[in-house]
Short mmCIF file of C-alpha atoms and ligand atoms in Angstrom, two decimals:
data_model
loop_
_atom_site.label_atom_id
_atom_site.label_comp_id
_atom_site.label_asym_id
_atom_site.label_seq_id
_atom_site.Cartn_x
_atom_site.Cartn_y
_atom_site.Cartn_z
CA MET A 1 0.28 -10.98 -8.38
CA LYS A 2 -3.48 -11.46 -8.10
CA MET A 3 -5.49 -11.96 -4.92
CA LEU A 4 -7.65 -15.00 -4.15
CA LEU A 5 -11.29 -14.07 -3.81
CA ALA A 6 -14.30 -16.40 -3.82
CA GLY A 7 -12.29 -19.17 -5.44
CA SER A 8 -10.77 -17.07 -8.25
CA TRP A 9 -7.51 -15.20 -8.70
CA VAL A 10 -8.56 -11.61 -9.41
CA ASP A 11 -7.00 -8.32 -10.51
CA ARG A 12 -8.25 -4.82 -9.80
CA ASP A 13 -7.78 -1.55 -11.70
CA LYS A 14 -6.44 0.02 -8.54
CA THR A 15 -3.17 -1.61 -7.54
CA ILE A 16 -0.51 -1.28 -4.86
CA GLU A 17 3.20 -1.31 -5.73
CA VAL A 18 5.38 -3.66 -3.73
CA ARG A 19 8.88 -2.22 -3.42
CA ASP A 20 12.25 -3.58 -2.34
CA PRO A 21 13.23 -1.32 0.58
CA PHE A 22 16.94 -1.68 -0.29
CA ASP A 23 16.77 0.19 -3.61
CA ASN A 24 13.10 1.20 -3.75
CA SER A 25 12.63 -0.73 -7.01
CA VAL A 26 9.12 -2.03 -7.78
CA ILE A 27 9.07 -5.82 -7.51
CA ASP A 28 5.41 -6.40 -8.34
CA THR A 29 1.94 -4.98 -7.91
CA VAL A 30 -1.09 -6.40 -6.08
CA PRO A 31 -4.78 -5.48 -6.25
CA ARG A 32 -6.03 -2.79 -3.89
CA ALA A 33 -9.11 -4.45 -2.40
CA SER A 34 -12.27 -2.36 -2.00
CA ALA A 35 -15.31 -2.44 0.28
CA ALA A 36 -17.09 -4.55 -2.37
CA ASP A 37 -14.23 -7.07 -2.22
CA VAL A 38 -14.61 -7.27 1.56
CA GLU A 39 -18.27 -8.21 1.15
CA THR A 40 -17.43 -10.83 -1.51
CA ALA A 41 -14.70 -12.29 0.69
CA LEU A 42 -16.90 -12.57 3.78
CA ALA A 43 -19.83 -14.09 1.89
CA ALA A 44 -17.47 -16.62 0.29
CA ALA A 45 -15.84 -17.40 3.64
CA VAL A 46 -19.24 -18.24 5.16
CA LYS A 47 -19.77 -20.78 2.37
CA GLY A 48 -16.15 -21.86 2.68
CA PHE A 49 -16.71 -22.69 6.32
CA GLU A 50 -19.34 -25.25 5.35
CA ALA A 51 -16.75 -26.93 3.12
CA ALA A 52 -13.95 -26.65 5.69
CA ARG A 53 -15.88 -28.16 8.60
CA LYS A 54 -16.89 -31.13 6.42
CA MET A 55 -13.27 -32.05 5.64
CA ALA A 56 -12.20 -35.11 7.60
CA VAL A 57 -9.22 -34.56 9.85
CA TYR A 58 -7.00 -36.72 7.65
CA GLU A 59 -7.99 -34.60 4.62
CA ARG A 60 -7.03 -31.38 6.43
CA ALA A 61 -3.74 -32.97 7.47
CA GLN A 62 -3.07 -34.10 3.88
CA VAL A 63 -3.59 -30.57 2.51
CA LEU A 64 -1.30 -29.14 5.18
CA LEU A 65 1.43 -31.71 4.54
CA LYS A 66 1.18 -31.22 0.80
CA THR A 67 1.44 -27.43 1.22
CA ALA A 68 4.49 -27.95 3.46
CA ALA A 69 6.04 -30.14 0.76
CA ILE A 70 5.39 -27.49 -1.91
CA VAL A 71 7.08 -24.80 0.22
CA GLN A 72 9.97 -27.18 0.95
CA GLY A 73 10.35 -27.88 -2.77
CA ARG A 74 10.52 -24.15 -3.56
CA LEU A 75 12.38 -23.03 -0.47
CA GLU A 76 14.77 -20.73 -2.29
CA GLU A 77 11.96 -19.09 -4.28
CA PHE A 78 10.07 -18.38 -1.05
CA ALA A 79 13.25 -17.12 0.62
CA VAL A 80 13.98 -14.73 -2.26
CA THR A 81 10.41 -13.38 -2.07
CA ILE A 82 10.70 -12.79 1.69
CA ALA A 83 14.09 -11.12 1.29
CA ARG A 84 13.09 -8.90 -1.62
CA GLU A 85 9.78 -7.56 -0.37
CA GLY A 86 10.87 -7.15 3.26
CA SER A 87 13.89 -6.33 5.38
CA LYS A 88 15.43 -9.74 5.86
CA THR A 89 18.72 -10.84 4.39
CA ILE A 90 18.64 -13.94 2.21
CA ARG A 91 20.08 -16.02 5.07
CA GLU A 92 17.43 -14.74 7.49
CA ALA A 93 14.75 -15.35 4.85
CA ARG A 94 15.84 -18.96 4.31
CA LYS A 95 15.43 -19.59 8.03
CA GLU A 96 11.90 -18.17 7.90
CA ALA A 97 10.97 -20.33 4.88
CA ARG A 98 12.23 -23.46 6.70
CA ARG A 99 10.21 -22.49 9.76
CA CYS A 100 7.11 -22.13 7.61
CA VAL A 101 7.52 -25.77 6.57
CA ASN A 102 7.74 -26.69 10.27
CA THR A 103 4.66 -24.66 11.18
CA LEU A 104 2.56 -26.34 8.46
CA THR A 105 3.87 -29.79 9.39
CA ILE A 106 3.09 -29.23 13.07
CA SER A 107 -0.40 -28.05 12.05
CA ALA A 108 -0.98 -31.33 10.20
CA GLU A 109 0.19 -33.28 13.26
CA GLU A 110 -1.89 -31.26 15.72
CA ALA A 111 -5.01 -31.60 13.55
CA LYS A 112 -5.01 -35.26 14.61
CA ARG A 113 -4.80 -34.40 18.30
CA ILE A 114 -7.89 -32.19 18.57
CA SER A 115 -9.90 -34.01 21.22
CA GLY A 116 -12.39 -33.66 24.04
CA GLU A 117 -13.24 -35.73 27.12
CA THR A 118 -16.16 -37.46 28.77
CA ILE A 119 -18.11 -35.50 31.36
CA PRO A 120 -19.10 -37.05 34.73
CA PHE A 121 -22.65 -35.65 34.69
CA ASP A 122 -23.62 -37.63 37.79
CA SER A 123 -21.15 -35.72 39.98
CA PHE A 124 -24.12 -33.79 41.35
CA PRO A 125 -27.75 -34.72 42.05
CA GLY A 126 -29.88 -34.26 38.94
CA GLY A 127 -27.17 -35.56 36.64
CA GLU A 128 -28.03 -39.23 37.04
CA LYS A 129 -28.77 -41.27 33.90
CA ARG A 130 -26.79 -38.86 31.74
CA VAL A 131 -23.69 -39.69 29.76
CA GLY A 132 -21.83 -37.46 27.41
CA TYR A 133 -18.71 -35.70 26.38
CA TYR A 134 -17.41 -32.55 24.78
CA GLN A 135 -15.60 -32.30 21.51
CA ARG A 136 -13.81 -29.32 20.02
CA VAL A 137 -15.51 -27.93 16.92
CA PRO A 138 -14.24 -25.31 14.46
CA ILE A 139 -15.08 -21.74 15.40
CA GLY A 140 -16.14 -20.51 11.92
CA VAL A 141 -14.74 -17.68 9.81
CA VAL A 142 -11.32 -16.52 11.07
CA LEU A 143 -10.04 -13.09 10.05
CA ALA A 144 -6.23 -13.29 9.97
CA ILE A 145 -4.31 -10.00 9.89
CA THR A 146 -0.53 -10.22 9.63
CA PRO A 147 2.49 -7.84 9.88
CA PHE A 148 5.43 -7.19 7.55
CA ASN A 149 8.33 -8.50 9.56
CA ASP A 150 7.81 -12.28 9.12
CA PRO A 151 5.69 -12.16 5.95
CA LEU A 152 5.55 -15.93 5.45
CA ASN A 153 5.81 -17.79 8.75
CA LEU A 154 3.42 -15.54 10.68
CA VAL A 155 0.87 -16.15 7.91
CA ALA A 156 1.50 -19.90 8.27
CA HIS A 157 0.90 -19.52 12.03
CA LYS A 158 -2.66 -18.45 11.25
CA LEU A 159 -3.53 -20.50 8.14
CA GLY A 160 -2.01 -23.74 9.46
CA PRO A 161 -4.03 -23.99 12.70
CA ALA A 162 -7.21 -22.54 11.13
CA ILE A 163 -7.20 -25.16 8.37
CA ALA A 164 -6.28 -27.89 10.87
CA ALA A 165 -9.28 -26.78 12.96
CA GLY A 166 -11.76 -26.86 10.07
CA ASP A 167 -12.26 -23.09 9.91
CA SER A 168 -12.40 -20.85 6.83
CA VAL A 169 -10.11 -17.82 6.64
CA VAL A 170 -10.05 -14.29 5.29
CA LEU A 171 -6.37 -13.32 5.26
CA LYS A 172 -5.22 -9.71 5.07
CA PRO A 173 -1.42 -9.57 4.89
CA ALA A 174 0.63 -6.41 5.50
CA THR A 175 0.41 -4.05 2.52
CA VAL A 176 4.18 -3.65 2.20
CA THR A 177 4.82 -7.43 2.11
CA PRO A 178 1.87 -9.24 0.49
CA LEU A 179 3.81 -11.44 -1.95
CA SER A 180 4.95 -14.18 0.46
CA ALA A 181 1.35 -14.52 1.69
CA LEU A 182 0.03 -14.77 -1.88
CA LYS A 183 2.64 -17.40 -2.74
CA LEU A 184 1.65 -19.43 0.30
CA THR A 185 -2.00 -19.07 -0.74
CA GLU A 186 -1.03 -20.44 -4.19
CA ALA A 187 0.63 -23.41 -2.48
CA PHE A 188 -2.55 -24.15 -0.50
CA VAL A 189 -4.64 -24.04 -3.67
CA GLU A 190 -2.17 -26.31 -5.46
CA ALA A 191 -2.30 -28.69 -2.48
CA GLY A 192 -6.05 -29.11 -2.98
CA LEU A 193 -7.60 -26.82 -0.36
CA PRO A 194 -11.29 -26.63 -1.33
CA PRO A 195 -12.26 -23.36 -3.03
CA LEU A 196 -13.71 -20.68 -0.70
CA VAL A 197 -11.95 -22.02 2.42
CA LEU A 198 -9.30 -19.31 2.02
CA GLN A 199 -9.61 -15.75 0.72
CA THR A 200 -6.46 -13.62 0.58
CA LEU A 201 -7.29 -9.93 0.28
CA THR A 202 -4.55 -7.42 -0.47
CA GLY A 203 -5.37 -3.88 0.53
CA HIS A 204 -4.76 -1.17 3.08
CA GLY A 205 -5.81 -1.91 6.64
CA ALA A 206 -6.88 1.73 6.94
CA GLU A 207 -9.32 1.26 4.02
CA ILE A 208 -10.74 -2.24 4.44
CA GLY A 209 -9.82 -3.06 8.04
CA ASP A 210 -12.85 -1.66 9.85
CA ALA A 211 -15.38 -3.44 7.63
CA LEU A 212 -13.61 -6.78 8.09
CA VAL A 213 -13.09 -6.40 11.81
CA ALA A 214 -16.61 -5.25 12.69
CA ASP A 215 -18.47 -7.82 10.58
CA PRO A 216 -20.50 -10.28 12.68
CA ARG A 217 -19.84 -13.13 10.21
CA VAL A 218 -16.26 -13.18 11.49
CA ARG A 219 -16.11 -15.39 14.61
CA MET A 220 -12.48 -14.82 15.47
CA ILE A 221 -9.87 -12.19 14.70
CA SER A 222 -6.32 -13.45 14.84
CA PHE A 223 -4.19 -10.30 14.72
CA THR A 224 -0.43 -9.87 14.75
CA GLY A 225 0.84 -6.33 14.56
CA GLY A 226 1.33 -3.10 16.46
CA LEU A 227 -0.45 -1.77 19.54
CA ASP A 228 -2.29 1.07 17.75
CA ALA A 229 -3.96 -1.18 15.17
CA GLY A 230 -4.58 -3.78 17.90
CA GLN A 231 -6.34 -1.21 20.04
CA ARG A 232 -8.56 -0.06 17.18
CA ILE A 233 -9.45 -3.64 16.30
CA THR A 234 -10.43 -4.55 19.88
CA THR A 235 -12.62 -1.45 20.04
CA LEU A 236 -14.50 -2.27 16.83
CA ALA A 237 -14.67 -6.05 16.97
CA GLY A 238 -17.93 -6.56 18.86
CA ILE A 239 -18.81 -10.07 20.04
CA LYS A 240 -16.13 -12.31 18.61
CA LYS A 241 -12.99 -14.01 19.85
CA ILE A 242 -9.79 -11.97 19.59
CA GLY A 243 -6.19 -13.16 19.52
CA MET A 244 -3.68 -10.33 19.81
CA GLU A 245 0.04 -10.85 19.14
CA LEU A 246 1.47 -7.38 19.69
CA GLY A 247 4.83 -5.73 20.14
CA SER A 248 7.21 -5.45 23.06
CA ASN A 249 10.33 -3.80 24.45
CA SER A 250 12.21 -6.89 25.55
CA PRO A 251 14.55 -6.84 28.55
CA VAL A 252 17.63 -9.02 29.10
CA ILE A 253 19.50 -9.39 32.41
CA VAL A 254 23.20 -10.32 32.33
CA TRP A 255 24.45 -11.47 35.75
CA ASN A 256 28.01 -11.32 37.15
CA ASP A 257 28.52 -15.10 36.81
CA ALA A 258 27.42 -15.24 33.16
CA ASP A 259 29.47 -16.21 30.12
CA VAL A 260 29.83 -12.56 29.14
CA ARG A 261 31.29 -13.13 25.69
CA TRP A 262 28.43 -15.47 24.69
CA ALA A 263 25.87 -13.11 26.25
CA ALA A 264 27.17 -10.24 24.12
CA GLU A 265 27.20 -12.28 20.90
CA SER A 266 23.71 -13.59 21.55
CA CYS A 267 22.35 -10.11 22.41
CA VAL A 268 23.86 -8.57 19.27
CA SER A 269 22.11 -11.16 17.11
CA GLY A 270 18.91 -10.76 19.17
CA ALA A 271 18.96 -6.97 18.81
CA PHE A 272 19.76 -6.75 15.10
CA TRP A 273 17.94 -9.75 13.56
CA ALA A 274 15.74 -8.49 10.70
CA ALA A 275 17.21 -5.01 11.31
CA GLY A 276 15.66 -5.06 14.80
CA GLN A 277 12.15 -5.38 13.36
CA ASN A 278 11.34 -8.33 15.52
CA CYS A 279 8.65 -8.52 18.19
CA ILE A 280 11.04 -10.45 20.48
CA GLY A 281 14.12 -8.36 19.60
CA VAL A 282 16.42 -7.32 22.46
CA GLN A 283 15.90 -3.66 23.39
CA ARG A 284 17.04 -3.12 27.01
CA ILE A 285 19.97 -4.96 28.63
CA TYR A 286 20.48 -4.74 32.40
CA VAL A 287 24.05 -5.79 33.22
CA HIS A 288 25.52 -6.50 36.67
CA LYS A 289 27.92 -3.65 37.42
CA ASP A 290 30.89 -6.04 37.97
CA VAL A 291 30.75 -7.24 34.34
CA TYR A 292 29.28 -4.11 32.75
CA ALA A 293 32.53 -2.92 31.13
CA ALA A 294 33.41 -6.37 29.77
CA PHE A 295 29.88 -6.86 28.40
CA ARG A 296 29.80 -3.38 26.85
CA ASP A 297 33.14 -4.03 25.11
CA GLY A 298 31.84 -7.40 23.89
CA MET A 299 28.69 -5.77 22.46
CA VAL A 300 30.68 -3.08 20.64
CA GLU A 301 33.17 -5.63 19.30
CA ALA A 302 30.44 -7.99 18.01
CA THR A 303 28.43 -5.08 16.53
CA ALA A 304 31.50 -3.76 14.70
CA LYS A 305 31.75 -7.09 12.86
CA TYR A 306 28.16 -6.85 11.58
CA LYS A 307 28.00 -6.47 7.80
CA ILE A 308 25.12 -4.30 6.63
CA GLY A 309 23.95 -3.69 3.08
CA ASP A 310 22.58 -5.69 0.16
CA LYS A 311 20.10 -8.27 1.53
CA MET A 312 20.68 -10.64 -1.34
CA LYS A 313 24.43 -11.09 -0.68
CA GLU A 314 25.33 -14.18 1.34
CA GLU A 315 27.78 -12.27 3.55
CA THR A 316 25.30 -9.56 4.61
CA ASP A 317 24.21 -9.80 8.25
CA MET A 318 21.63 -7.01 8.28
CA GLY A 319 19.53 -5.34 5.61
CA PRO A 320 17.52 -2.10 5.50
CA MET A 321 14.52 -1.19 7.59
CA ILE A 322 11.16 -1.65 5.90
CA THR A 323 11.01 1.99 4.71
CA GLU A 324 13.24 5.04 4.83
CA GLY A 325 10.54 6.69 6.94
CA GLU A 326 10.94 4.01 9.61
CA ALA A 327 14.75 4.44 9.57
CA LYS A 328 14.30 8.19 9.97
CA ARG A 329 12.01 7.57 12.97
CA VAL A 330 14.68 5.47 14.68
CA GLU A 331 17.28 8.13 13.87
CA ARG A 332 15.03 10.74 15.53
CA TRP A 333 14.58 8.58 18.63
CA ILE A 334 18.38 8.21 18.90
CA ALA A 335 18.84 11.99 18.51
CA GLU A 336 16.25 12.62 21.24
CA ALA A 337 18.04 10.19 23.60
CA LYS A 338 21.43 11.81 22.85
CA GLN A 339 19.97 15.23 23.54
CA ALA A 340 18.85 13.92 26.93
CA GLY A 341 22.34 12.59 27.78
CA ALA A 342 22.62 9.15 26.14
CA LYS A 343 25.93 8.07 24.61
CA VAL A 344 26.17 6.27 21.26
CA LEU A 345 28.79 3.52 21.75
CA ILE A 346 28.65 2.41 18.12
CA GLY A 347 26.44 3.09 15.09
CA GLY A 348 23.77 5.80 15.03
CA GLY A 349 24.13 6.64 11.33
CA ARG A 350 21.69 6.11 8.46
CA THR A 351 21.81 5.86 4.66
CA GLY A 352 18.33 5.74 3.15
CA ALA A 353 16.50 2.85 4.81
CA LEU A 354 19.78 1.33 6.06
CA MET A 355 20.16 2.12 9.75
CA GLN A 356 23.47 1.22 11.36
CA PRO A 357 23.28 -1.28 14.23
CA THR A 358 23.45 0.96 17.27
CA VAL A 359 24.40 0.44 20.93
CA LEU A 360 23.49 3.13 23.46
CA GLU A 361 24.25 3.68 27.15
CA GLY A 362 23.12 6.27 29.64
CA VAL A 363 19.64 6.42 28.10
CA PRO A 364 17.30 8.29 30.48
CA LYS A 365 14.02 6.63 31.40
CA THR A 366 12.10 9.53 29.88
CA ALA A 367 13.53 8.86 26.38
CA THR A 368 11.15 7.40 23.79
CA ILE A 369 13.78 4.79 22.87
CA HIS A 370 13.65 3.52 26.46
CA ARG A 371 9.86 3.58 26.92
CA GLU A 372 8.41 2.52 23.57
CA GLU A 373 8.98 -0.43 21.25
CA VAL A 374 11.81 0.75 18.96
CA PHE A 375 11.33 -1.94 16.26
CA GLY A 376 14.70 -1.01 14.79
CA PRO A 377 18.38 -1.98 15.16
CA THR A 378 19.21 -0.23 18.43
CA VAL A 379 19.81 -1.55 21.93
CA ASN A 380 20.29 0.17 25.31
CA LEU A 381 22.69 -0.91 28.10
CA TYR A 382 22.15 -0.15 31.81
CA PRO A 383 24.30 -1.18 34.83
CA VAL A 384 22.46 -2.70 37.83
CA ALA A 385 23.62 -3.86 41.28
CA THR A 386 21.02 -6.26 42.71
CA VAL A 387 18.57 -8.89 41.52
CA GLU A 388 15.72 -6.79 42.91
CA GLU A 389 16.85 -3.74 40.95
CA ALA A 390 17.25 -5.77 37.75
CA LEU A 391 13.75 -7.22 38.09
CA ALA A 392 12.13 -3.89 38.94
CA GLU A 393 13.75 -2.23 35.92
CA ALA A 394 13.05 -5.11 33.53
CA ASN A 395 9.38 -5.21 34.58
CA SER A 396 8.89 -1.44 34.64
CA LEU A 397 7.25 -1.06 31.20
CA PRO A 398 3.75 -2.06 30.04
CA PHE A 399 5.01 -4.85 27.75
CA GLY A 400 5.78 -8.53 28.34
CA LEU A 401 6.38 -10.81 25.37
CA HIS A 402 9.81 -12.36 25.99
CA ALA A 403 12.50 -11.65 28.59
CA ALA A 404 15.93 -13.27 28.92
CA LEU A 405 18.72 -13.73 31.43
CA PHE A 406 22.29 -14.95 31.48
CA THR A 407 23.69 -16.65 34.59
CA ARG A 408 25.48 -19.86 35.53
CA ASP A 409 23.80 -20.01 38.96
CA VAL A 410 20.62 -22.03 39.19
CA ASP A 411 19.19 -20.05 42.13
CA THR A 412 19.66 -16.74 40.31
CA ALA A 413 18.16 -18.28 37.16
CA PHE A 414 15.00 -19.39 38.98
CA LYS A 415 14.66 -16.16 40.95
CA LEU A 416 14.89 -14.04 37.80
CA ALA A 417 12.85 -16.37 35.57
CA LEU A 418 9.98 -16.48 38.06
CA GLY A 419 10.20 -12.75 38.71
CA LEU A 420 10.22 -11.56 35.10
CA ASP A 421 6.78 -10.55 33.81
CA ALA A 422 6.67 -12.06 30.31
CA GLY A 423 5.02 -14.73 28.19
CA GLY A 424 8.38 -16.53 27.90
CA VAL A 425 11.80 -16.31 29.58
CA MET A 426 14.94 -17.50 27.80
CA ILE A 427 17.89 -18.52 29.98
CA ASN A 428 21.41 -18.20 28.57
CA ASP A 429 20.06 -17.01 25.25
CA SER A 430 18.64 -13.70 24.07
CA THR A 431 14.90 -12.96 23.93
CA ASP A 432 15.00 -13.80 20.22
CA TYR A 433 14.22 -17.50 20.46
CA ARG A 434 10.98 -19.17 19.43
CA LEU A 435 10.04 -22.73 18.59
CA ASP A 436 6.95 -22.86 16.38
CA SER A 437 5.19 -25.41 18.60
CA MET A 438 5.68 -23.66 21.93
CA PRO A 439 3.04 -21.36 23.44
CA PHE A 440 3.88 -17.88 22.19
CA GLY A 441 2.32 -14.61 23.23
CA GLY A 442 2.51 -11.75 25.65
CA ILE A 443 1.11 -10.19 28.77
CA LYS A 444 0.22 -6.52 29.38
CA ASN A 445 0.27 -4.54 26.10
CA SER A 446 2.10 -7.37 24.32
CA GLY A 447 -1.04 -9.33 23.68
CA LEU A 448 -3.93 -11.56 24.50
CA GLY A 449 -4.03 -15.34 24.04
CA ARG A 450 -1.30 -17.58 22.69
CA GLU A 451 -0.11 -18.83 19.31
CA GLY A 452 2.12 -21.86 18.69
CA VAL A 453 0.10 -24.33 16.68
CA LYS A 454 -1.46 -26.41 19.49
CA PHE A 455 -2.37 -23.25 21.39
CA SER A 456 -3.81 -21.50 18.32
CA LEU A 457 -5.94 -24.60 17.77
CA GLN A 458 -7.46 -24.13 21.22
CA GLU A 459 -8.31 -20.54 20.28
CA MET A 460 -9.65 -21.46 16.83
CA THR A 461 -11.98 -24.22 18.06
CA GLU A 462 -14.63 -24.23 20.77
CA PRO A 463 -15.98 -26.98 23.00
CA LYS A 464 -19.38 -28.45 22.15
CA VAL A 465 -21.16 -30.64 24.72
CA ILE A 466 -23.09 -33.75 23.65
CA CYS A 467 -25.23 -35.10 26.49
CA PHE A 468 -27.50 -38.19 26.36
CA TYR A 469 -30.33 -38.53 28.87
CA LEU A 470 -31.12 -42.22 29.30
CA PRO A 471 -34.18 -42.41 31.61
CA THR A 472 -34.67 -46.16 31.25
CA MET A 473 -31.15 -47.02 32.35
P1 LIG B 1 0.80 -2.82 11.95
O1 LIG B 1 1.09 -1.52 11.32
O2 LIG B 1 -0.01 -2.84 13.19
O3 LIG B 1 0.12 -3.73 10.82
C1 LIG B 1 -0.19 -5.07 11.05
C2 LIG B 1 -1.34 -5.47 10.16
O4 LIG B 1 -2.51 -4.79 10.60
C3 LIG B 1 -1.15 -5.09 8.69
O5 LIG B 1 -1.71 -6.08 7.87
C4 LIG B 1 -1.95 -3.81 8.59
O6 LIG B 1 -2.39 -3.50 7.30
C5 LIG B 1 -3.11 -4.15 9.48
N1 LIG B 1 -3.89 -3.00 9.94
C6 LIG B 1 -3.46 -1.76 10.19
N2 LIG B 1 -4.49 -1.00 10.61
C7 LIG B 1 -5.58 -1.79 10.62
C8 LIG B 1 -6.95 -1.58 10.94
N3 LIG B 1 -7.41 -0.40 11.37
N4 LIG B 1 -7.80 -2.61 10.83
C9 LIG B 1 -7.36 -3.82 10.41
N5 LIG B 1 -6.09 -4.06 10.08
C10 LIG B 1 -5.20 -3.06 10.19
O7 LIG B 1 2.16 -3.61 12.30
P2 LIG B 1 3.43 -3.82 11.38
O8 LIG B 1 4.18 -2.54 11.29
O9 LIG B 1 3.09 -4.55 10.13
O10 LIG B 1 4.22 -4.85 12.31
C11 LIG B 1 5.00 -4.46 13.38
C12 LIG B 1 4.32 -4.70 14.70
O11 LIG B 1 3.89 -6.05 14.80
C13 LIG B 1 5.29 -4.50 15.85
O12 LIG B 1 4.67 -3.83 16.90
C14 LIG B 1 5.66 -5.92 16.23
O13 LIG B 1 6.15 -6.06 17.53
C15 LIG B 1 4.36 -6.61 16.02
N6 LIG B 1 4.57 -8.05 15.88
C16 LIG B 1 4.14 -8.89 16.88
C17 LIG B 1 4.39 -10.26 16.78
C18 LIG B 1 3.92 -11.21 17.83
O14 LIG B 1 3.82 -12.39 17.52
N7 LIG B 1 3.63 -10.77 19.04
C19 LIG B 1 5.07 -10.76 15.68
C20 LIG B 1 5.50 -9.87 14.69
C21 LIG B 1 5.23 -8.52 14.80
P3 LIG B 1 -1.57 -2.43 6.41
O15 LIG B 1 -0.24 -3.06 6.17
O16 LIG B 1 -2.41 -2.30 5.21
O17 LIG B 1 -1.48 -1.17 7.21
#
């Protein structure tokens, strides 16, 4: 596929191969953007902003709704692209494509709700004879950088609100999964988005990232990805707004009055969705000691039923990791934990990029698989005795995107929900739940700011005060 630069679809001599991680076959190639392309994109985006801010709100909403309709009309094509270039099974990919339609539709709706309020200037002496208000205005050029694990809907979470706000965008999708982003870009163009409002640059973050991030023409960076890249970006950004949607190591607490069978089923799905490559995937489960054995058996039983293999087959529950290298990393982390005394209850094996869904217990706190974000299909179980212990353990790491708990008791639910340090707490479901209109984001090393269309719109606009002085009044 070509990339969209300064209103044209362009090729480059240097290309990047996009491979299916299941069989390593080449699906397509994309241009490898250069420093010169970065300059062209930024200059075009500055002009594009002038066009974007002039679009009436109803025009922005129309483009967004039309793009949503195009994606809806080609849902299976989008799903196949997601499934082939990434890790998701075709069923997981269909869900993502449907969510992309929601995200764009919500963006169109929220575009019409951007508003300000009047300001009571005469609340203090000196403010008499003044009337005015503030309105929210678009922020300018938004640099959107997206990860591989939701290659379509996380792009929609940046393009939707930015276009609703009246901003222009330079999008840099993940190098391993650029095709879904390019297809969505095509849909925006087909829907009538004015030329130059959107540039989609395909290229390596390591090569073109610094120049994009540090450029003063960019007014906001909306980044979703890992902590290392996030840290580099915040260091280089200079004076501009930054939204950071980073990773986590999500805890779940299962209490002694919970529906243990449901908790196990929900946690298995939450741990192994997208082969565990999910920022809100379940990684640590703290189980009340009275129900530990029953929950552990439930987890092993539900994991044993998981079908892994060919992503394109309807019956497959879990596909490969994004690369064999990533699967090998997870295998190493499991080996390190085993060496330190952990027990593999089920799974642990690997064939190429296919990592078996794995359940561990007895994982020491020093193990990498306990401390760091695993971003793979493994989950750790730990018995706990008191609410205080469960909370202390769940909150012990420097992450906080989602947390979850299972209990039938309302007091326990409130105590745990209020005590868990996270951007969102799910009760009687795993951490792996997100509605595209809810505020979404993390605390600690999990991020800065919130997405979820209405909340992204706050970040991608800024208040502007209009004040009339009326001395003759
Ligand atoms: P990643 O390696 O950090 O890459 C994310 C994006 O950043 C890619 O487009 C990448 O480009 C780009 N990038 C890398 N280095 C850069 C630099 N120096 N300057 C500018 N851009 C740079 O993350 P990933 O492996 O794709 O995704 C997994 C991570 O994302 C996990 O930690 C996961 O938890 C997190 N995530 C968070 C959320 C959330 O909403 N909180 C959602 C999904 C995923 P290249 O591909 O060219 O390297």
